[in-house]
Amino acid sequence: MPTSTASTRLGKNRTGMQTSPALAKAMLENAEEDVTEPTASFDGQALAEMRASYIRDADPLGSIPPPTTAKGAAKSGAKMMTGKRPQAFLDKLGERLAYERGGARLYDAAIAKFLAHASELRGVNVEELRQIRDEEVAHALLVQECIEQLGADPTVQTPSADLVGVQTMGLLQAVTDPRTSLAHTLNTLLAAELIDEAGWEILIAMAENMGQSDMAARFREAEEREQEHVFKVRGWYEALTVETERLV
Amino acid sequence: MTLALFDDRGTPLDRQRFTWRELAGKPISKLDDDAFTRVRVILMNGIESEQVRFLHAAARMNGEHRLPLAQVRRIEHHQQTMVNWLLGADHSPLETTIGYEQVAIEITAALAQQEPDPYLAQTYRFGLLEDFDHMYRYAALMDRVEGKDANNILQSYTDIAPGRPTVVEHRAPENDLRKPFDRRTAAPITKMNALTLVAAEHQTHDYYMHVGPLFADPVARQLYAEIASIEEQHVTQYESLLDPTQTLLEQWLLHEANEAYNYYSCVQSEPNSRIKAIWERMLDYELGHLRFVGELMKKHERRDPVEVIGERLPEPIPFESQREFVRATLAKEVDLRADGPDYVSLEEEPQSSIDYRNHMNSEGSPSETVSKGYTWRPGTELTRQAVNL
């Protein structure tokens, strides 16, 4: 079981050029020798052009279905008339819902890691992590309720919700790998929480623009909890990292 | 003295068992294990996947042996799982790809040197220079898309430089077929070398077909599409070296012997004691399969298995850098082309291959685009740019 200290131990990492001077010397025979020459060799243009050509030709990830209830549909219709795009708001609500649900599962994995390394973080109780986890669930339910209020379907995976899965793939891999330490896990949670906090800020602004002041107020409460999450996770991560440094 | 194939009875089939926990065991360390440990893991996954593929194909064409085929195949499948799950999840698909190309280069080069049949050895050198080029293109992709240095995976054992350019590797199908060895006269090592390369290339093809669509970047999607196509050509090429007149049981026996040979080679060279114990266990399993299939051959064909595969395994495959051989081959043979089963000079390449690839490349060449102006440098080409700031 790799503790945070063990994960920074000295050992036989073989990835660098200095692992074997003889092999490295042979390897360098294929590299450019004179690094003071201008960078005539680097040409990102061809690659950029191929990307641009695909971007111009690309279809979007998908769409947002219209609200299904009459009340919601009427509301959406009204906003469309005034130039506001309720579906953009629904898309971001879908994103937040996906993120908070995924966040709860990220904490489930982090709690397992924490329990396996319980002695590493003195003064921190697993209940604190469980509380954050439960708040992520509560936030997901809050967003679900808001989507329903707008007459939309909370089970839809909107384009931005879909992208949450792509964006957080690495975070989940980092936390669920048994070989990563508690410090690695907290570092990953911190990244997740920082993104989360910024997501709520945008959502509050959008809710206000949509004239949904009650919703905005509830989102503000959620954002405050998220700020606490950032504060706590950052504190644990820093404590553990500094402590690990001292131990080494 | 190498291993005597029939002295050791191996593990009996009914004792070849696994648990899920064993199958999903601890992976190797991408950072600390030797690159050749990963080479062995990838190679043996290829050997096992070929086995499962062959045993399924055999079952489709033969009713009589379906039960023994199913019995052995189940074990082979779990052996493959145990081996393939040794790759850690911190390998990105592109990093694993670099590992696959390292296998293709180092193993093809090693087999080319131990191959006694000059035509097959020539074929291996021909394929080698194409896989060597794939490494260069993928290294450029890795640098330019992920900002990573492919040498973190290669550990300086394998050069990163152009080979026979991928853009000209695309040939008409008739120019990928080779002349098979003769089952009656070919040495056991010749039969096994061909099988090993079929296995390695087939799994590489399947891997690229699987991970290619996982990439978002169109540059990567195109490059995987292009190189997967060459891997399909390589499977065609190496597969055509196998004598099609071999009986089903003869081919099965050869597959088992080749698995034993490859695991035996892994045992001889593995420095990681935990992984070495896995290779030893798998070798014992394969010897059990060999004995089992040998008995089938005696019963159904009234033949002695020794006449097909010999009494002893050949000298083990060396798992070490073949840099000098690769460089020498590159210097002499990069301009070879294929005309039917024959190797010819650049100028003599058939028009059918040229027409075929001119169309394939008519909307651009992924391998040329991704690597335009690329030279590998330690720590990625961005370090070069930093010098010029």
XYZ file of C-alpha atoms in Angstrom:
637
model
C 0.000 0.000 0.000
C 1.815 3.132 -1.167
C 1.622 5.831 1.506
C 2.113 9.442 0.506
C 5.670 9.118 1.768
C 6.292 5.888 -0.137
C 5.032 7.440 -3.339
C 7.899 9.931 -3.187
C 10.578 7.407 -2.275
C 13.900 7.218 -4.053
C 14.046 4.280 -6.429
C 14.923 2.913 -9.826
C 12.843 5.088 -12.135
C 14.086 4.207 -15.627
C 12.294 6.801 -17.752
C 15.041 9.432 -17.895
C 17.982 9.751 -20.238
C 20.424 9.404 -17.357
C 19.321 5.853 -16.535
C 21.871 4.472 -18.965
C 24.497 6.876 -20.331
C 25.562 4.403 -23.029
C 22.022 3.892 -24.349
C 21.320 7.617 -24.105
C 24.405 8.415 -26.151
C 23.253 6.072 -28.927
C 19.745 7.489 -28.728
C 21.024 11.037 -29.164
C 22.638 10.142 -32.462
C 19.151 10.546 -33.950
C 18.445 13.863 -32.233
C 19.374 17.248 -33.521
C 22.761 18.055 -32.150
C 23.047 21.807 -32.480
C 20.303 23.265 -30.353
C 21.418 26.822 -31.056
C 20.229 26.556 -34.661
C 16.936 28.277 -35.488
C 13.901 26.025 -35.187
C 13.555 25.357 -38.869
C 12.522 21.828 -38.007
C 9.371 22.546 -36.080
C 6.374 22.926 -38.302
C 3.023 22.810 -36.593
C 1.293 24.341 -39.583
C 0.338 21.099 -41.318
C -1.116 19.716 -38.130
C -3.022 22.924 -37.400
C -4.464 22.937 -40.906
C -5.746 19.384 -40.580
C -7.352 20.216 -37.257
C -8.923 23.394 -38.694
C -10.355 21.526 -41.640
C -12.063 19.025 -39.329
C -13.275 21.773 -36.993
C -14.938 23.565 -39.918
C -16.605 20.338 -40.970
C -17.614 19.091 -37.510
C -21.130 18.412 -36.251
C -21.897 19.395 -32.644
C -21.803 16.764 -29.874
C -25.607 16.734 -29.890
C -28.569 18.865 -28.982
C -30.859 19.865 -26.121
C -34.420 18.572 -26.311
C -37.242 21.108 -25.900
C -38.986 21.194 -22.474
C -41.706 18.567 -22.312
C -44.359 20.021 -20.011
C -46.727 22.689 -21.260
C -45.769 25.083 -18.495
C -42.070 24.648 -19.142
C -42.519 24.877 -22.876
C -44.441 28.117 -22.561
C -41.737 29.572 -20.383
C -39.025 28.499 -22.738
C -40.950 29.935 -25.646
C -41.305 33.260 -23.871
C -37.606 33.513 -23.125
C -36.734 32.630 -26.679
C -38.847 35.514 -27.805
C -36.865 37.968 -25.686
C -33.615 36.737 -27.145
C -32.579 34.663 -24.169
C -31.860 31.032 -24.816
C -33.278 28.863 -22.044
C -31.796 25.765 -23.641
C -28.308 27.141 -22.974
C -29.283 27.378 -19.312
C -30.699 23.839 -19.416
C -27.456 22.656 -20.959
C -25.447 24.128 -18.087
C -27.895 22.746 -15.526
C -27.359 19.345 -17.123
C -23.629 19.890 -16.832
C -23.846 20.728 -13.122
C -26.078 17.727 -12.463
C -23.602 15.407 -14.182
C -20.674 17.005 -12.396
C -22.205 16.758 -8.931
C -23.246 13.132 -9.472
C -19.774 12.263 -10.727
C -18.288 14.253 -7.861
C -20.147 12.131 -5.308
C -18.693 8.994 -6.937
C -15.239 10.571 -6.965
C -15.565 11.054 -3.194
C -16.745 7.446 -2.779
C -13.435 6.354 -4.297
C -11.504 8.927 -2.255
C -13.108 7.685 0.967
C -11.863 4.158 0.218
C -8.382 5.564 -0.277
C -8.680 7.615 2.902
C -9.768 4.616 4.978
C -6.829 2.589 3.678
C -4.480 5.400 4.727
C -6.414 6.650 7.752
C -3.314 7.160 9.868
C -1.743 9.548 7.382
C -3.982 12.548 7.967
C -4.095 13.103 11.687
C -6.991 15.193 12.933
C -9.172 14.504 9.903
C -12.178 12.284 10.342
C -13.613 10.286 7.475
C -16.970 11.813 8.340
C -15.710 15.110 6.929
C -15.218 13.472 3.544
C -18.565 11.748 3.806
C -20.186 15.107 4.506
C -18.680 16.613 1.368
C -19.777 13.563 -0.587
C -23.335 13.922 0.704
C -23.347 17.611 -0.170
C -22.387 16.754 -3.752
C -25.422 14.455 -3.844
C -27.616 17.189 -2.355
C -26.413 19.608 -5.019
C -27.224 17.098 -7.732
C -30.746 16.750 -6.363
C -31.079 20.537 -6.174
C -30.157 20.902 -9.845
C -32.460 18.036 -10.781
C -35.341 19.789 -9.052
C -34.583 23.057 -10.861
C -34.537 21.331 -14.254
C -37.945 19.847 -13.446
C -39.251 23.274 -12.423
C -38.338 24.560 -15.861
C -40.394 21.789 -17.407
C -37.367 19.952 -18.740
C -36.250 16.331 -18.432
C -33.497 15.869 -15.793
C -32.583 12.432 -17.191
C -31.312 13.951 -20.441
C -27.571 13.985 -21.050
C -27.010 17.441 -22.515
C -23.894 18.244 -24.595
C -22.165 19.982 -21.680
C -23.116 17.080 -19.403
C -21.575 14.714 -21.918
C -18.393 16.748 -21.906
C -18.170 16.477 -18.110
C -17.579 12.763 -18.608
C -14.739 13.454 -21.037
C -13.193 16.161 -18.883
C -13.212 14.176 -15.654
C -12.047 10.845 -17.082
C -8.511 11.493 -15.869
C -9.648 12.642 -12.420
C -11.508 9.382 -11.883
C -8.562 7.309 -13.140
C -6.220 9.166 -10.791
C -8.369 8.611 -7.701
C -9.411 4.996 -8.344
C -5.921 3.655 -9.100
C -4.887 1.647 -5.993
C -1.288 2.751 -6.558
C -1.953 6.463 -6.107
C -1.379 7.893 -2.642
C -3.736 9.891 -0.456
C -1.757 13.007 -1.409
C -2.294 12.228 -5.108
C -5.986 11.691 -4.377
C -6.385 14.992 -2.543
C -4.534 16.816 -5.300
C -7.064 15.379 -7.759
C -10.024 16.297 -5.554
C -8.701 19.848 -5.329
C -8.654 20.121 -9.122
C -12.219 18.775 -9.219
C -13.426 21.208 -6.567
C -11.848 24.235 -8.257
C -13.647 23.422 -11.493
C -16.841 22.825 -9.541
C -16.672 26.183 -7.804
C -16.207 28.025 -11.098
C -19.133 26.070 -12.550
C -21.490 27.284 -9.838
C -20.422 30.900 -10.378
C -21.409 30.704 -14.039
C -24.656 28.977 -13.193
C -25.633 31.725 -10.721
C -25.016 34.413 -13.343
C -27.065 32.494 -15.894
C -29.950 31.961 -13.449
C -30.073 35.671 -12.777
C -30.059 36.458 -16.483
C -32.958 34.087 -16.914
C -34.920 35.900 -14.216
C -34.691 32.895 -11.923
C -33.702 34.775 -8.764
C -34.952 32.088 -6.364
C -32.885 29.536 -8.166
C -29.872 31.857 -8.120
C -30.207 32.230 -4.361
C -30.228 28.459 -3.863
C -27.220 28.111 -6.146
C -25.402 30.727 -4.069
C -25.849 28.530 -1.015
C -24.452 25.604 -2.938
C -21.519 27.683 -4.083
C -20.730 28.586 -0.475
C -20.576 24.904 0.393
C -18.311 24.323 -2.587
C -15.987 27.088 -1.389
C -15.753 25.237 1.905
C -14.908 22.054 0.028
C -12.062 23.814 -1.772
C -10.801 25.255 1.505
C -10.874 21.911 3.308
C -9.419 19.790 0.528
C -6.676 22.318 -0.159
C -5.826 22.355 3.560
C -5.608 18.563 3.782
C -3.606 18.320 0.612
C -1.136 20.962 1.703
C -0.793 19.472 5.173
C -0.095 16.055 3.746
C 2.304 17.294 1.108
C 4.311 19.408 3.521
C 4.301 16.594 6.078
C 5.492 14.114 3.455
C 8.274 16.469 2.538
C 9.381 16.736 6.140
C 9.324 12.981 6.605
C 11.536 12.480 3.565
C 20.860 -26.893 -23.424
C 17.338 -25.602 -23.993
C 14.088 -26.995 -22.630
C 13.078 -30.536 -23.658
C 9.458 -30.240 -24.731
C 8.201 -33.634 -23.689
C 10.335 -34.409 -20.607
C 8.267 -32.085 -18.462
C 4.592 -33.012 -18.322
C 3.630 -29.443 -17.435
C 0.559 -28.571 -15.390
C -2.354 -30.938 -16.112
C -5.356 -29.174 -17.621
C -7.604 -29.799 -14.640
C -5.160 -27.960 -12.402
C -4.915 -24.884 -14.637
C -7.224 -22.625 -12.682
C -7.551 -18.925 -11.877
C -9.478 -16.569 -9.636
C -10.676 -13.140 -10.725
C -8.288 -11.635 -8.213
C -5.397 -13.421 -9.922
C -6.518 -12.273 -13.363
C -6.699 -8.644 -12.256
C -3.444 -8.680 -10.321
C -0.893 -5.985 -9.659
C 0.346 -4.240 -12.810
C 3.971 -3.525 -13.680
C 5.371 -0.061 -12.990
C 5.478 2.095 -16.106
C 8.200 4.159 -14.467
C 10.398 1.650 -12.644
C 10.163 -1.632 -14.559
C 12.513 -2.236 -17.444
C 11.008 -1.426 -20.868
C 11.599 -5.043 -21.908
C 9.288 -6.228 -19.133
C 6.529 -4.256 -20.889
C 7.746 -5.654 -24.230
C 7.291 -9.186 -22.861
C 3.834 -8.365 -21.463
C 2.656 -6.952 -24.795
C 4.224 -9.760 -26.817
C 2.682 -12.475 -24.657
C -0.724 -10.815 -24.828
C -0.322 -11.025 -28.596
C 0.707 -14.673 -28.460
C -2.294 -15.526 -26.280
C -4.745 -13.521 -28.369
C -3.515 -15.344 -31.491
C -4.117 -18.599 -29.667
C -7.702 -17.720 -28.787
C -8.307 -16.478 -32.342
C -6.837 -19.627 -33.903
C -8.732 -21.996 -31.617
C -12.008 -20.260 -32.459
C -11.279 -20.431 -36.200
C -10.384 -24.110 -35.819
C -13.663 -24.823 -34.024
C -15.598 -23.276 -36.889
C -14.013 -25.638 -39.358
C -13.965 -28.821 -37.315
C -16.722 -30.543 -35.377
C -14.712 -33.411 -33.969
C -12.349 -31.377 -31.795
C -14.769 -28.758 -30.528
C -14.693 -29.976 -26.946
C -10.902 -30.128 -26.508
C -10.655 -26.795 -28.361
C -13.130 -25.232 -25.941
C -11.343 -26.681 -22.922
C -7.925 -25.350 -23.875
C -9.310 -22.082 -25.240
C -10.913 -21.197 -21.900
C -7.526 -21.470 -20.221
C -5.772 -19.525 -22.963
C -8.321 -16.770 -22.611
C -7.619 -16.459 -18.896
C -3.889 -16.589 -19.489
C -4.288 -13.670 -21.870
C -6.304 -11.775 -19.300
C -3.725 -12.312 -16.586
C -0.937 -11.121 -18.888
C -2.724 -8.154 -20.454
C -3.932 -6.857 -17.103
C -0.273 -6.393 -16.114
C -0.312 -3.097 -18.010
C -1.001 -0.242 -15.592
C -3.771 2.287 -16.194
C -1.275 5.150 -16.171
C -0.345 4.136 -19.717
C -2.314 6.332 -22.101
C -3.447 4.524 -25.271
C -0.700 6.387 -27.110
C 1.948 5.328 -24.585
C 0.820 1.725 -24.950
C 1.050 2.228 -28.709
C 4.701 3.224 -28.348
C 5.137 -0.003 -26.374
C 3.492 -2.000 -29.176
C 5.838 -0.521 -31.777
C 8.819 -1.240 -29.538
C 7.687 -4.873 -29.498
C 7.314 -4.851 -33.277
C 10.805 -3.428 -33.809
C 12.805 -5.342 -31.211
C 11.128 -8.720 -31.673
C 11.043 -8.582 -35.478
C 14.734 -7.623 -35.501
C 15.598 -10.435 -33.108
C 13.673 -13.033 -35.099
C 15.108 -11.800 -38.410
C 18.580 -12.604 -37.070
C 17.732 -16.067 -35.750
C 15.701 -17.088 -38.823
C 17.555 -19.758 -40.844
C 15.410 -19.401 -44.009
C 16.799 -16.453 -46.011
C 13.462 -15.607 -47.654
C 11.616 -15.412 -44.347
C 14.484 -13.442 -42.791
C 14.230 -10.992 -45.701
C 10.501 -10.702 -45.126
C 11.078 -9.874 -41.462
C 13.628 -7.191 -42.333
C 11.150 -5.766 -44.851
C 8.404 -5.510 -42.222
C 10.824 -4.261 -39.589
C 11.627 -1.058 -41.492
C 7.918 -0.263 -41.772
C 7.226 -0.705 -38.062
C 10.342 1.323 -37.384
C 8.765 4.205 -39.293
C 5.510 3.838 -37.356
C 7.440 4.468 -34.154
C 8.696 7.779 -35.536
C 5.196 8.883 -36.618
C 3.592 7.916 -33.295
C 6.412 9.585 -31.345
C 5.695 12.794 -33.281
C 1.992 12.417 -32.523
C 2.689 11.864 -28.831
C 4.973 14.883 -28.656
C 2.678 17.180 -30.619
C -0.666 16.084 -29.156
C 0.104 15.009 -25.580
C 3.354 16.918 -25.035
C 5.082 13.708 -23.950
C 8.452 12.176 -24.788
C 8.131 8.684 -26.298
C 11.519 7.823 -24.853
C 9.977 7.685 -21.375
C 8.454 4.436 -22.644
C 11.373 3.276 -24.807
C 14.055 3.916 -22.171
C 16.608 4.632 -24.923
C 16.602 1.040 -26.200
C 14.934 1.862 -29.535
C 15.712 4.659 -31.997
C 13.120 7.226 -33.042
C 13.814 8.119 -36.669
C 12.189 7.698 -40.091
C 12.223 4.240 -41.690
C 10.520 3.252 -44.949
C 8.055 6.143 -45.011
C 4.574 5.038 -43.949
C 3.132 7.057 -46.852
C 4.696 4.590 -49.347
C 3.975 1.412 -47.355
C 0.453 1.144 -48.783
C 0.452 -1.664 -51.334
C -2.072 -3.503 -53.490
C -3.093 -6.773 -51.759
C -1.305 -9.001 -54.273
C 1.981 -7.399 -53.268
C 1.528 -8.313 -49.612
C 1.299 -12.073 -50.158
C 4.500 -14.060 -49.561
C 5.637 -17.604 -50.318
C 4.889 -20.006 -47.464
C 7.435 -22.229 -45.768
C 7.220 -25.944 -46.552
C 5.866 -27.875 -43.587
C 7.930 -30.927 -44.536
C 11.294 -29.194 -44.687
C 11.055 -26.033 -42.566
C 12.877 -26.025 -39.231
C 10.685 -25.754 -36.107
C 12.180 -22.306 -35.391
C 11.062 -21.127 -38.853
C 7.495 -22.207 -38.180
C 7.497 -20.585 -34.770
C 9.049 -17.289 -35.848
C 6.326 -16.844 -38.450
C 3.624 -17.581 -35.898
C 5.107 -15.149 -33.390
C 5.054 -12.320 -35.916
C 1.530 -13.111 -37.070
C 0.490 -12.950 -33.426
C 2.311 -9.686 -32.676
C 1.048 -7.910 -35.781
C -2.504 -9.168 -35.439
C -2.838 -7.890 -31.892
C -1.294 -4.566 -32.962
C -3.865 -4.270 -35.730
C -6.676 -5.078 -33.320
C -5.340 -2.664 -30.709
C -5.163 0.234 -33.172
C -8.635 -0.552 -34.442
C -9.868 -0.489 -30.858
C -8.157 2.670 -29.577
C -8.167 4.744 -32.787
C -11.758 5.948 -32.298
C -11.057 6.780 -28.627
C -9.031 9.797 -29.703
C -10.788 13.138 -30.126
C -8.028 14.709 -32.193
C -8.545 14.193 -35.942
C -4.781 14.037 -36.418
C -4.657 10.983 -34.146
C -7.791 9.446 -35.636
C -6.288 9.696 -39.120
C -2.877 8.364 -38.099
C -4.371 5.325 -36.355
C -6.560 4.688 -39.402
C -3.496 4.817 -41.637
C -1.171 2.670 -39.526
C -3.908 0.132 -38.724
C -4.162 -0.362 -42.481
C -0.455 -1.217 -42.657
C -0.854 -3.613 -39.749
C -3.582 -5.337 -41.755
C -1.063 -5.625 -44.609
C 1.513 -7.013 -42.205
C -0.898 -9.644 -40.909
C -1.582 -10.582 -44.525
C 2.141 -10.766 -45.184
C 3.156 -12.867 -42.171
C 0.066 -15.072 -42.325
C 0.907 -15.967 -45.920
C 4.231 -17.394 -44.736
C 2.367 -20.205 -42.949
C 2.077 -23.419 -44.951
C -1.665 -23.820 -45.614
C -1.329 -27.579 -46.029
C -0.596 -28.112 -42.338
C -3.372 -30.100 -40.689
C -5.509 -28.530 -38.007
C -3.829 -30.573 -35.279
C -0.414 -29.789 -36.682
C -1.174 -26.072 -36.514
C -2.602 -26.405 -33.029
C 0.461 -28.277 -31.818
C 2.694 -25.642 -33.361
C 0.746 -22.873 -31.645
C 1.191 -24.579 -28.260
C 4.892 -25.141 -28.871
C 5.300 -21.510 -29.870
C 3.552 -20.316 -26.743
C 5.857 -22.493 -24.658
C 8.848 -21.130 -26.579
C 7.845 -17.523 -26.030
C 7.133 -18.011 -22.309
C 10.396 -19.924 -21.983
C 12.191 -16.937 -23.564
C 10.448 -14.600 -21.114
C 11.488 -16.736 -18.146
C 15.113 -16.609 -19.284
C 15.248 -12.809 -19.434
C 12.794 -11.420 -16.862
C 14.447 -9.410 -14.051
C 11.218 -8.710 -12.126
C 10.812 -11.767 -9.873
C 7.044 -11.356 -9.474
C 6.538 -11.240 -13.244
C 9.046 -14.053 -13.784
C 6.920 -16.294 -11.537
C 3.953 -15.590 -13.845
C 6.007 -16.538 -16.927
C 7.067 -19.784 -15.201
C 3.496 -20.645 -14.327
C 2.336 -19.924 -17.871
C 5.176 -22.015 -19.316
C 4.035 -24.969 -17.199
C 0.474 -24.455 -18.437
C 1.639 -24.431 -22.067
C 3.639 -27.601 -21.603
C 0.438 -29.162 -20.279
C -1.422 -27.991 -23.403
C 1.351 -29.289 -25.623
C 1.162 -32.716 -24.058
C -2.635 -32.685 -24.380
C -2.551 -31.748 -28.078
C 0.323 -34.175 -28.680
C -1.892 -36.994 -27.434
C -4.676 -35.871 -29.782
C -2.224 -35.929 -32.667
C -1.036 -39.433 -31.807
C -4.611 -40.646 -31.530
C -6.179 -38.989 -34.573
C -3.272 -38.701 -37.017
C -1.028 -41.503 -35.733
C 1.884 -39.087 -35.847
C 4.666 -38.325 -33.417
C 4.529 -34.636 -32.349
C 8.322 -34.539 -32.265
C 8.413 -34.744 -36.064
C 6.514 -31.427 -36.237
C 8.207 -29.389 -33.518
C 11.403 -31.245 -32.595
C 12.448 -32.501 -29.168
C 13.800 -29.311 -27.689
C 12.922 -25.633 -27.875
C 15.265 -23.418 -29.902
C 17.571 -20.923 -28.198
C 15.431 -18.306 -26.415
C 14.419 -15.055 -28.095
C 16.806 -12.331 -26.900
C 14.939 -9.435 -25.290
C 17.477 -6.677 -25.808
C 18.077 -3.631 -27.973
C 18.654 -4.517 -31.622
C 19.712 -0.963 -32.478
C 22.768 -1.815 -34.565
C 20.955 -4.457 -36.634
C 18.057 -2.082 -37.258
C 20.386 0.711 -38.339
C 22.318 -1.586 -40.673
C 19.096 -2.900 -42.203
C 17.786 0.613 -42.647
C 20.950 1.698 -44.420
C 20.799 -1.228 -46.862
C 17.137 -2.015 -47.431
C 14.954 1.036 -46.899
C 14.310 1.375 -50.634
C 13.117 -2.202 -51.157
C 9.577 -2.647 -52.432
C 7.354 -5.680 -53.037
C 6.322 -7.149 -56.388
C 4.036 -10.051 -55.612
C 6.037 -12.253 -53.230
C 9.384 -10.835 -54.376
C 11.434 -7.920 -53.123
C 12.477 -5.433 -55.773
C 14.107 -2.035 -56.061
C 12.278 1.260 -55.700
C 11.994 1.711 -59.460
C 10.474 -1.706 -59.997
C 7.482 -1.326 -57.745
C 4.285 -2.470 -59.509
C 1.908 0.209 -60.732
C -0.953 -1.488 -58.856
C 0.551 -0.490 -55.492
C 1.344 3.023 -56.676
C -2.199 3.533 -58.007
C -3.703 2.153 -54.813
C -1.777 4.440 -52.499
C -2.053 7.499 -54.717
C -5.778 7.340 -54.168
C -5.517 6.611 -50.444
C -3.158 9.593 -50.032
C -5.072 11.895 -52.384
C -6.709 13.875 -49.564
C -3.510 14.122 -47.573
C -1.164 11.797 -45.727
C -1.696 11.577 -41.952
C 1.761 10.177 -41.273
C 3.419 12.979 -43.247
C 1.250 15.686 -41.703
C 1.831 14.673 -38.108
C 5.589 14.416 -38.426
C 6.384 17.243 -40.815
C 9.783 18.565 -39.784
C 9.872 16.346 -36.709
C 13.120 15.334 -35.073
C 13.020 13.554 -31.749
C 14.665 15.357 -28.860
C 14.922 14.338 -25.178
C 12.056 16.019 -23.324
C 10.067 16.698 -26.560
C 10.712 19.145 -29.392
C 9.375 21.954 -27.209
C 12.719 22.000 -25.395
C 14.235 22.924 -28.716
C 11.833 25.817 -29.118
C 12.635 27.040 -25.627
C 16.287 27.300 -26.563
C 15.332 29.652 -29.372
C 13.171 32.000 -27.324
